[in-house]
Amino acid sequence: MSTDVELESWRRQWQSRSEPAVDADVIELLRRRVLRETRSNKLMLVWPILVTILVGGWITSRALRTGQGLDVLLAIEGWIFIVVMWAGCMWIARGTWRPLADTTAAFVEVSIRRGEANLRGATFGACAYVVQVLFVVLALGVASPVGFGPLLTSVYVIVTGWIGVPVGLVVLGWFRRRQRADLARLRELERQLRGE
Amino acid sequence: MGEPVRELLDERFGRLLKANHAPLTRLAASYAANRSDRDDLLQEIAIALWRALPAFRGECSERTFLFRIAHNRCITHLSKRRDTVSLEDAAIDPEDPQGSSETIVAEEQQRRRFLQALRGLPVIHREVLVLFLEGMDYGEIAGVVGISESNVGVRLNRARQKLKTLLEGPL
């Protein structure tokens, strides 16, 4: 086989290599992820709206139905909690809804903002949960004629407090570690894109 | 840099990567130890291109520019990598054939063998051969690697001989 024919044959063989679809282009992957998150963020809004309607509706209707001081107190506190959660979440989610431009830098930036918002949101949610559980336990304990003793061993407190809080803290720690690793990777990418 | 300029560059960047994805993947595969290493290298190439694109003034073709960057990244990547290519790495490497026909399997084995042999070449020979296999002429290869066209010819000939020896021997 002459040199040229051999090289041409190798060239054809080389160029016929079928490579898999783009799975290596980090920037393209990032773009897809950001667009996917933008869509899912909008869709996921359904859940807090649903929870607001169901929980808010339930505590309000119970307070109106029974007219008892404790139920009214819990309904007012419940609505304050809901409003604080909404305000806090909206505040944390500022600048994370969509990229400001259709550029790679904007996609990286919004991805970093979302990671930071996830970190803040998780801590905020955990604190709000603990405060809410403490408030409800305190209110029920003060209002109860038998005091705190039976309440602390009730199914509600066992599930939401004794089990819920430690499990929530473990999950929070794991989530934060994962988010931090993700953020470190994104910041490194941002640094590289800036040419630093 | 102004936003419209950045957007134009962004569009150009995306277009270049998309249009040259297959050649770049093949190029990266010839310098990488395995599939994950190849993917890392592709990412490095994409980032290097993003950084270099604003400096492109059209002194050469876009393709030459892109391959020069990719080639430089590959050489840097190779110099950073401490391990050598093992047969195990190459075996798990890429692209399991999507089908059970014997022909496809045989062709895939042949391609893997070729890739292994190519990876066994010294870098100075591999670089010119890979660019040639990607369809570049001597002038383009000279522009990418930074050597004269006659030198390209000499290296290519030596690369061909060595590759042939490797392909004939046990891999």
Short mmCIF file of C-alpha atoms in Angstrom, two decimals:
data_model
loop_
_atom_site.label_atom_id
_atom_site.label_comp_id
_atom_site.label_asym_id
_atom_site.label_seq_id
_atom_site.Cartn_x
_atom_site.Cartn_y
_atom_site.Cartn_z
CA MET A 1 0.00 0.00 0.00
CA SER A 2 1.52 3.34 -0.99
CA THR A 3 2.04 6.05 1.59
CA ASP A 4 -0.75 8.26 0.33
CA VAL A 5 -3.28 5.46 0.07
CA GLU A 6 -2.38 4.25 3.54
CA LEU A 7 -2.68 7.71 5.07
CA GLU A 8 -5.96 8.31 3.29
CA SER A 9 -7.28 5.00 4.56
CA TRP A 10 -6.29 5.92 8.11
CA ARG A 11 -7.87 9.33 7.67
CA ARG A 12 -11.18 7.79 6.62
CA GLN A 13 -11.04 5.33 9.50
CA TRP A 14 -10.22 8.12 11.95
CA GLN A 15 -12.97 10.43 10.79
CA SER A 16 -15.55 7.66 10.89
CA ARG A 17 -15.13 7.39 14.67
CA SER A 18 -18.56 7.98 16.09
CA GLU A 19 -18.22 10.08 19.19
CA PRO A 20 -21.00 10.26 21.74
CA ALA A 21 -23.20 13.30 22.06
CA VAL A 22 -21.87 16.34 23.86
CA ASP A 23 -21.29 15.26 27.41
CA ALA A 24 -18.02 16.99 27.97
CA ASP A 25 -18.72 20.55 27.19
CA VAL A 26 -19.05 21.95 30.66
CA ILE A 27 -20.44 25.24 29.45
CA GLU A 28 -23.12 23.65 27.32
CA LEU A 29 -24.04 21.41 30.24
CA LEU A 30 -24.24 24.43 32.48
CA ARG A 31 -26.51 26.23 30.04
CA ARG A 32 -28.84 23.27 29.91
CA ARG A 33 -28.85 23.00 33.68
CA VAL A 34 -29.67 26.69 34.14
CA LEU A 35 -32.54 26.51 31.64
CA ARG A 36 -33.83 23.35 33.29
CA GLU A 37 -33.65 24.97 36.72
CA THR A 38 -35.41 28.10 35.43
CA ARG A 39 -38.30 25.98 34.23
CA SER A 40 -38.44 23.84 37.35
CA ASN A 41 -38.21 26.89 39.65
CA LYS A 42 -41.36 28.27 38.08
CA LEU A 43 -43.15 24.92 38.25
CA MET A 44 -42.05 24.35 41.85
CA LEU A 45 -43.82 27.54 42.89
CA VAL A 46 -47.00 25.46 42.82
CA TRP A 47 -45.99 23.69 46.04
CA PRO A 48 -45.55 26.66 48.39
CA ILE A 49 -48.75 28.16 46.96
CA LEU A 50 -50.58 24.90 47.63
CA VAL A 51 -49.12 24.63 51.17
CA THR A 52 -50.08 28.25 51.87
CA ILE A 53 -53.66 27.64 50.77
CA LEU A 54 -54.05 24.31 52.58
CA VAL A 55 -52.24 25.12 55.85
CA GLY A 56 -53.42 28.74 55.95
CA GLY A 57 -56.97 27.64 55.14
CA TRP A 58 -56.91 24.88 57.73
CA ILE A 59 -55.62 26.99 60.65
CA THR A 60 -57.96 29.83 59.76
CA SER A 61 -61.03 27.65 59.46
CA ARG A 62 -60.18 25.89 62.75
CA ALA A 63 -59.79 29.22 64.55
CA LEU A 64 -63.09 30.47 63.12
CA ARG A 65 -64.87 27.21 63.90
CA THR A 66 -63.73 26.75 67.52
CA GLY A 67 -63.20 30.41 68.43
CA GLN A 68 -60.77 29.29 71.16
CA GLY A 69 -57.93 31.63 72.15
CA LEU A 70 -55.23 29.01 71.50
CA ASP A 71 -56.50 28.25 67.99
CA VAL A 72 -56.73 31.95 67.17
CA LEU A 73 -53.19 32.45 68.48
CA LEU A 74 -51.89 29.52 66.44
CA ALA A 75 -53.72 30.81 63.34
CA ILE A 76 -52.22 34.29 63.70
CA GLU A 77 -48.76 32.86 64.32
CA GLY A 78 -49.26 30.45 61.43
CA TRP A 79 -50.02 33.29 59.03
CA ILE A 80 -47.09 35.32 60.32
CA PHE A 81 -44.90 32.28 59.72
CA ILE A 82 -46.27 31.88 56.19
CA VAL A 83 -45.72 35.56 55.37
CA VAL A 84 -42.20 35.50 56.83
CA MET A 85 -41.36 32.38 54.83
CA TRP A 86 -42.65 33.91 51.60
CA ALA A 87 -40.85 37.18 52.19
CA GLY A 88 -37.64 35.42 53.17
CA CYS A 89 -37.73 33.07 50.20
CA MET A 90 -38.47 35.88 47.74
CA TRP A 91 -35.64 37.92 49.23
CA ILE A 92 -33.22 35.01 48.98
CA ALA A 93 -34.32 34.18 45.44
CA ARG A 94 -33.57 37.67 44.11
CA GLY A 95 -31.58 37.50 40.88
CA THR A 96 -31.91 33.74 40.56
CA TRP A 97 -35.03 33.42 38.42
CA ARG A 98 -33.31 33.64 35.07
CA PRO A 99 -29.98 34.65 33.54
CA LEU A 100 -29.74 38.37 32.84
CA ALA A 101 -28.43 37.75 29.32
CA ASP A 102 -28.07 34.87 26.92
CA THR A 103 -24.33 34.71 27.48
CA THR A 104 -22.15 32.06 29.02
CA ALA A 105 -20.97 34.48 31.71
CA ALA A 106 -24.59 35.23 32.66
CA PHE A 107 -25.38 31.53 32.87
CA VAL A 108 -22.41 30.92 35.13
CA GLU A 109 -23.37 33.92 37.25
CA VAL A 110 -26.97 32.84 37.73
CA SER A 111 -25.82 29.35 38.57
CA ILE A 112 -23.58 30.74 41.32
CA ARG A 113 -26.42 32.93 42.61
CA ARG A 114 -28.70 29.92 42.75
CA GLY A 115 -26.12 27.92 44.67
CA GLU A 116 -25.69 30.75 47.17
CA ALA A 117 -29.47 31.15 47.45
CA ASN A 118 -29.82 27.41 48.09
CA LEU A 119 -27.32 27.66 50.93
CA ARG A 120 -29.03 30.66 52.51
CA GLY A 121 -32.49 29.21 51.88
CA ALA A 122 -31.64 25.89 53.53
CA THR A 123 -30.32 27.62 56.66
CA PHE A 124 -33.27 30.02 56.73
CA GLY A 125 -35.74 27.14 56.33
CA ALA A 126 -34.10 25.09 59.07
CA CYS A 127 -34.13 28.04 61.52
CA ALA A 128 -37.75 28.84 60.69
CA TYR A 129 -38.72 25.20 61.21
CA VAL A 130 -37.07 25.04 64.65
CA VAL A 131 -38.67 28.34 65.69
CA GLN A 132 -42.07 27.15 64.52
CA VAL A 133 -41.84 23.83 66.36
CA LEU A 134 -40.67 25.59 69.54
CA PHE A 135 -43.48 28.13 69.34
CA VAL A 136 -46.19 25.53 68.84
CA VAL A 137 -44.82 23.33 71.66
CA LEU A 138 -44.58 26.35 73.95
CA ALA A 139 -48.10 27.52 73.13
CA LEU A 140 -49.60 24.07 73.55
CA GLY A 141 -47.64 23.46 76.77
CA VAL A 142 -48.68 26.75 78.35
CA ALA A 143 -52.30 26.24 77.35
CA SER A 144 -52.39 22.60 78.47
CA PRO A 145 -53.80 21.95 81.97
CA VAL A 146 -51.33 19.08 82.49
CA GLY A 147 -48.27 21.11 81.47
CA PHE A 148 -45.34 20.09 79.26
CA GLY A 149 -44.78 16.53 80.49
CA PRO A 150 -47.26 14.59 78.33
CA LEU A 151 -46.76 17.01 75.44
CA LEU A 152 -43.04 16.26 75.16
CA THR A 153 -43.75 12.56 74.72
CA SER A 154 -46.65 13.08 72.32
CA VAL A 155 -46.46 11.76 68.76
CA TYR A 156 -46.48 15.33 67.37
CA VAL A 157 -43.40 16.41 69.37
CA ILE A 158 -41.59 13.11 68.84
CA VAL A 159 -42.04 13.29 65.07
CA THR A 160 -41.54 17.02 64.50
CA GLY A 161 -39.05 17.70 67.29
CA TRP A 162 -37.13 14.74 68.66
CA ILE A 163 -36.81 13.03 65.29
CA GLY A 164 -37.49 15.88 62.86
CA VAL A 165 -34.88 18.32 64.14
CA PRO A 166 -31.83 15.99 64.28
CA VAL A 167 -32.72 14.39 60.96
CA GLY A 168 -33.23 17.84 59.46
CA LEU A 169 -29.85 18.99 60.75
CA VAL A 170 -28.09 15.98 59.24
CA VAL A 171 -29.80 16.56 55.90
CA LEU A 172 -28.95 20.26 56.11
CA GLY A 173 -25.27 19.47 56.73
CA TRP A 174 -25.17 17.08 53.79
CA PHE A 175 -26.98 19.56 51.51
CA ARG A 176 -24.67 22.41 52.49
CA ARG A 177 -21.57 20.33 51.82
CA ARG A 178 -22.87 19.36 48.40
CA GLN A 179 -23.84 22.93 47.54
CA ARG A 180 -20.46 24.28 48.67
CA ALA A 181 -18.64 21.77 46.47
CA ASP A 182 -20.86 22.75 43.54
CA LEU A 183 -20.27 26.43 44.21
CA ALA A 184 -16.50 25.95 44.40
CA ARG A 185 -16.58 24.30 40.99
CA LEU A 186 -18.70 27.09 39.51
CA ARG A 187 -16.49 29.83 40.97
CA GLU A 188 -13.45 28.13 39.53
CA LEU A 189 -15.19 28.06 36.15
CA GLU A 190 -16.09 31.72 36.48
CA ARG A 191 -12.48 32.55 37.38
CA GLN A 192 -11.22 30.63 34.35
CA LEU A 193 -13.71 32.34 32.05
CA ARG A 194 -12.51 35.69 33.28
CA GLY A 195 -9.00 34.59 32.47
CA GLU A 196 -7.69 35.10 35.99
CA MET B 1 -15.89 44.62 26.92
CA GLY B 2 -19.35 45.77 25.82
CA GLU B 3 -22.32 43.49 26.19
CA PRO B 4 -23.12 43.28 22.44
CA VAL B 5 -19.51 42.36 21.66
CA ARG B 6 -19.54 39.73 24.38
CA GLU B 7 -22.78 38.31 23.02
CA LEU B 8 -21.31 38.12 19.54
CA LEU B 9 -18.27 36.33 20.89
CA ASP B 10 -20.53 34.05 22.87
CA GLU B 11 -22.47 33.16 19.75
CA ARG B 12 -19.25 32.57 17.82
CA PHE B 13 -17.89 30.44 20.65
CA GLY B 14 -21.00 28.25 20.68
CA ARG B 15 -21.01 27.91 16.92
CA LEU B 16 -17.32 26.96 16.75
CA LEU B 17 -17.66 24.35 19.47
CA LYS B 18 -20.77 22.87 17.96
CA ALA B 19 -19.38 22.73 14.43
CA ASN B 20 -16.10 21.16 15.55
CA HIS B 21 -17.32 18.92 18.32
CA ALA B 22 -16.49 15.64 16.62
CA PRO B 23 -12.96 16.64 15.48
CA LEU B 24 -12.19 18.15 18.89
CA THR B 25 -13.42 15.03 20.66
CA ARG B 26 -11.22 12.86 18.44
CA LEU B 27 -8.27 15.15 19.00
CA ALA B 28 -8.78 15.06 22.77
CA ALA B 29 -9.20 11.27 22.69
CA SER B 30 -5.79 10.89 21.07
CA TYR B 31 -4.12 12.70 23.99
CA ALA B 32 -6.24 11.39 26.85
CA ALA B 33 -5.79 8.26 28.91
CA ASN B 34 -9.43 7.36 29.09
CA ARG B 35 -12.89 8.74 28.52
CA SER B 36 -13.09 10.80 31.68
CA ASP B 37 -9.63 12.24 30.97
CA ARG B 38 -10.81 13.07 27.46
CA ASP B 39 -13.87 14.86 28.83
CA ASP B 40 -11.68 16.88 31.19
CA LEU B 41 -9.46 17.79 28.30
CA LEU B 42 -12.45 18.85 26.20
CA GLN B 43 -13.55 21.14 29.00
CA GLU B 44 -10.08 22.66 29.17
CA ILE B 45 -10.16 23.22 25.42
CA ALA B 46 -13.58 24.91 25.64
CA ILE B 47 -12.38 27.25 28.39
CA ALA B 48 -9.13 28.03 26.56
CA LEU B 49 -11.14 28.86 23.44
CA TRP B 50 -13.48 31.12 25.41
CA ARG B 51 -10.52 33.02 26.79
CA ALA B 52 -8.67 33.25 23.50
CA LEU B 53 -11.55 34.17 21.21
CA PRO B 54 -11.53 37.93 21.95
CA ALA B 55 -7.91 38.05 20.76
CA PHE B 56 -8.67 36.41 17.41
CA ARG B 57 -8.09 38.94 14.64
CA GLY B 58 -8.50 36.70 11.61
CA GLU B 59 -4.78 36.26 10.87
CA CYS B 60 -5.57 32.63 10.08
CA SER B 61 -8.73 30.64 9.49
CA GLU B 62 -11.08 30.01 12.42
CA ARG B 63 -10.37 26.31 12.07
CA THR B 64 -6.59 26.80 12.32
CA PHE B 65 -7.11 29.12 15.29
CA LEU B 66 -9.36 26.61 17.03
CA PHE B 67 -7.02 23.70 16.42
CA ARG B 68 -4.00 25.69 17.53
CA ILE B 69 -5.69 26.34 20.86
CA ALA B 70 -6.92 22.77 21.17
CA HIS B 71 -3.53 21.40 20.24
CA ASN B 72 -1.77 23.60 22.79
CA ARG B 73 -4.22 22.53 25.47
CA CYS B 74 -3.63 18.88 24.58
CA ILE B 75 0.13 19.27 24.86
CA THR B 76 -0.20 21.10 28.19
CA HIS B 77 -2.61 18.44 29.40
CA LEU B 78 -0.17 15.73 28.40
CA SER B 79 2.69 17.40 30.22
CA LYS B 80 0.58 17.71 33.39
CA ARG B 81 -0.49 14.10 33.33
CA ARG B 82 1.86 11.85 35.22
CA ASP B 83 0.39 8.52 34.31
CA THR B 84 0.80 6.75 31.04
CA VAL B 85 -1.83 5.22 28.88
CA SER B 86 -2.56 1.68 29.92
CA LEU B 87 -4.27 -0.96 27.89
CA GLU B 88 -6.97 -1.15 30.55
CA ASP B 89 -7.66 2.54 30.15
CA ALA B 90 -7.86 2.21 26.44
CA ALA B 91 -10.08 -0.80 26.70
CA ILE B 92 -12.70 0.96 28.77
CA ASP B 93 -12.23 4.06 26.73
CA PRO B 94 -15.13 4.99 24.67
CA GLU B 95 -17.92 4.36 22.35
CA ASP B 96 -19.27 0.92 22.90
CA PRO B 97 -20.80 -0.10 19.62
CA GLN B 98 -24.54 0.47 19.50
CA GLY B 99 -25.46 -2.81 17.92
CA SER B 100 -24.55 -6.45 17.98
CA SER B 101 -23.53 -7.05 14.43
CA GLU B 102 -20.11 -8.64 14.09
CA THR B 103 -19.07 -6.07 11.54
CA ILE B 104 -19.73 -3.21 13.92
CA VAL B 105 -17.85 -4.94 16.72
CA ALA B 106 -14.91 -5.70 14.45
CA GLU B 107 -14.79 -2.12 13.18
CA GLU B 108 -14.92 -0.80 16.71
CA GLN B 109 -12.09 -3.09 17.77
CA GLN B 110 -10.08 -1.87 14.81
CA ARG B 111 -10.73 1.75 15.79
CA ARG B 112 -9.69 1.09 19.37
CA ARG B 113 -6.53 -0.61 18.23
CA PHE B 114 -5.79 2.33 15.98
CA LEU B 115 -6.37 4.79 18.83
CA GLN B 116 -4.13 2.79 21.15
CA ALA B 117 -1.39 2.74 18.54
CA LEU B 118 -1.79 6.45 17.96
CA ARG B 119 -1.49 7.15 21.66
CA GLY B 120 1.72 5.15 21.65
CA LEU B 121 3.40 7.57 19.23
CA PRO B 122 5.82 10.22 20.47
CA VAL B 123 4.07 13.57 20.81
CA ILE B 124 5.98 15.27 17.97
CA HIS B 125 4.75 12.60 15.58
CA ARG B 126 1.31 12.21 17.06
CA GLU B 127 0.47 15.89 16.80
CA VAL B 128 1.09 16.13 13.06
CA LEU B 129 -0.57 12.81 12.32
CA VAL B 130 -3.74 13.63 14.28
CA LEU B 131 -4.08 16.97 12.54
CA PHE B 132 -3.51 15.31 9.19
CA LEU B 133 -6.15 12.70 10.01
CA GLU B 134 -8.52 15.56 10.78
CA GLY B 135 -8.18 16.67 7.18
CA MET B 136 -5.64 19.47 7.53
CA ASP B 137 -3.12 20.14 4.79
CA TYR B 138 0.60 20.68 5.44
CA GLY B 139 0.20 24.45 5.58
CA GLU B 140 -2.55 24.28 8.18
CA ILE B 141 -0.65 21.75 10.27
CA ALA B 142 2.44 23.97 10.11
CA GLY B 143 0.31 26.89 11.30
CA VAL B 144 -1.10 24.96 14.21
CA VAL B 145 2.07 23.27 15.42
CA GLY B 146 4.43 26.12 14.59
CA ILE B 147 6.88 24.30 12.33
CA SER B 148 7.73 24.53 8.63
CA GLU B 149 5.73 22.66 6.01
CA SER B 150 8.74 20.55 5.05
CA ASN B 151 9.14 19.61 8.69
CA VAL B 152 5.50 18.57 8.73
CA GLY B 153 6.19 16.25 5.83
CA VAL B 154 9.20 14.68 7.55
CA ARG B 155 7.35 14.19 10.83
CA LEU B 156 4.29 12.81 9.10
CA ASN B 157 6.35 10.26 7.26
CA ARG B 158 8.05 9.14 10.47
CA ALA B 159 4.71 9.06 12.25
CA ARG B 160 3.31 6.85 9.52
CA GLN B 161 6.19 4.40 9.79
CA LYS B 162 5.99 4.21 13.57
CA LEU B 163 2.24 3.83 13.56
CA LYS B 164 2.48 1.04 11.04
CA THR B 165 5.00 -0.77 13.25
CA LEU B 166 2.78 -0.32 16.27
CA LEU B 167 -0.30 -1.55 14.42
CA GLU B 168 1.55 -4.64 13.25
CA GLY B 169 2.95 -5.44 16.67
CA PRO B 170 1.12 -6.70 19.76
CA LEU B 171 -0.77 -3.95 21.56
#
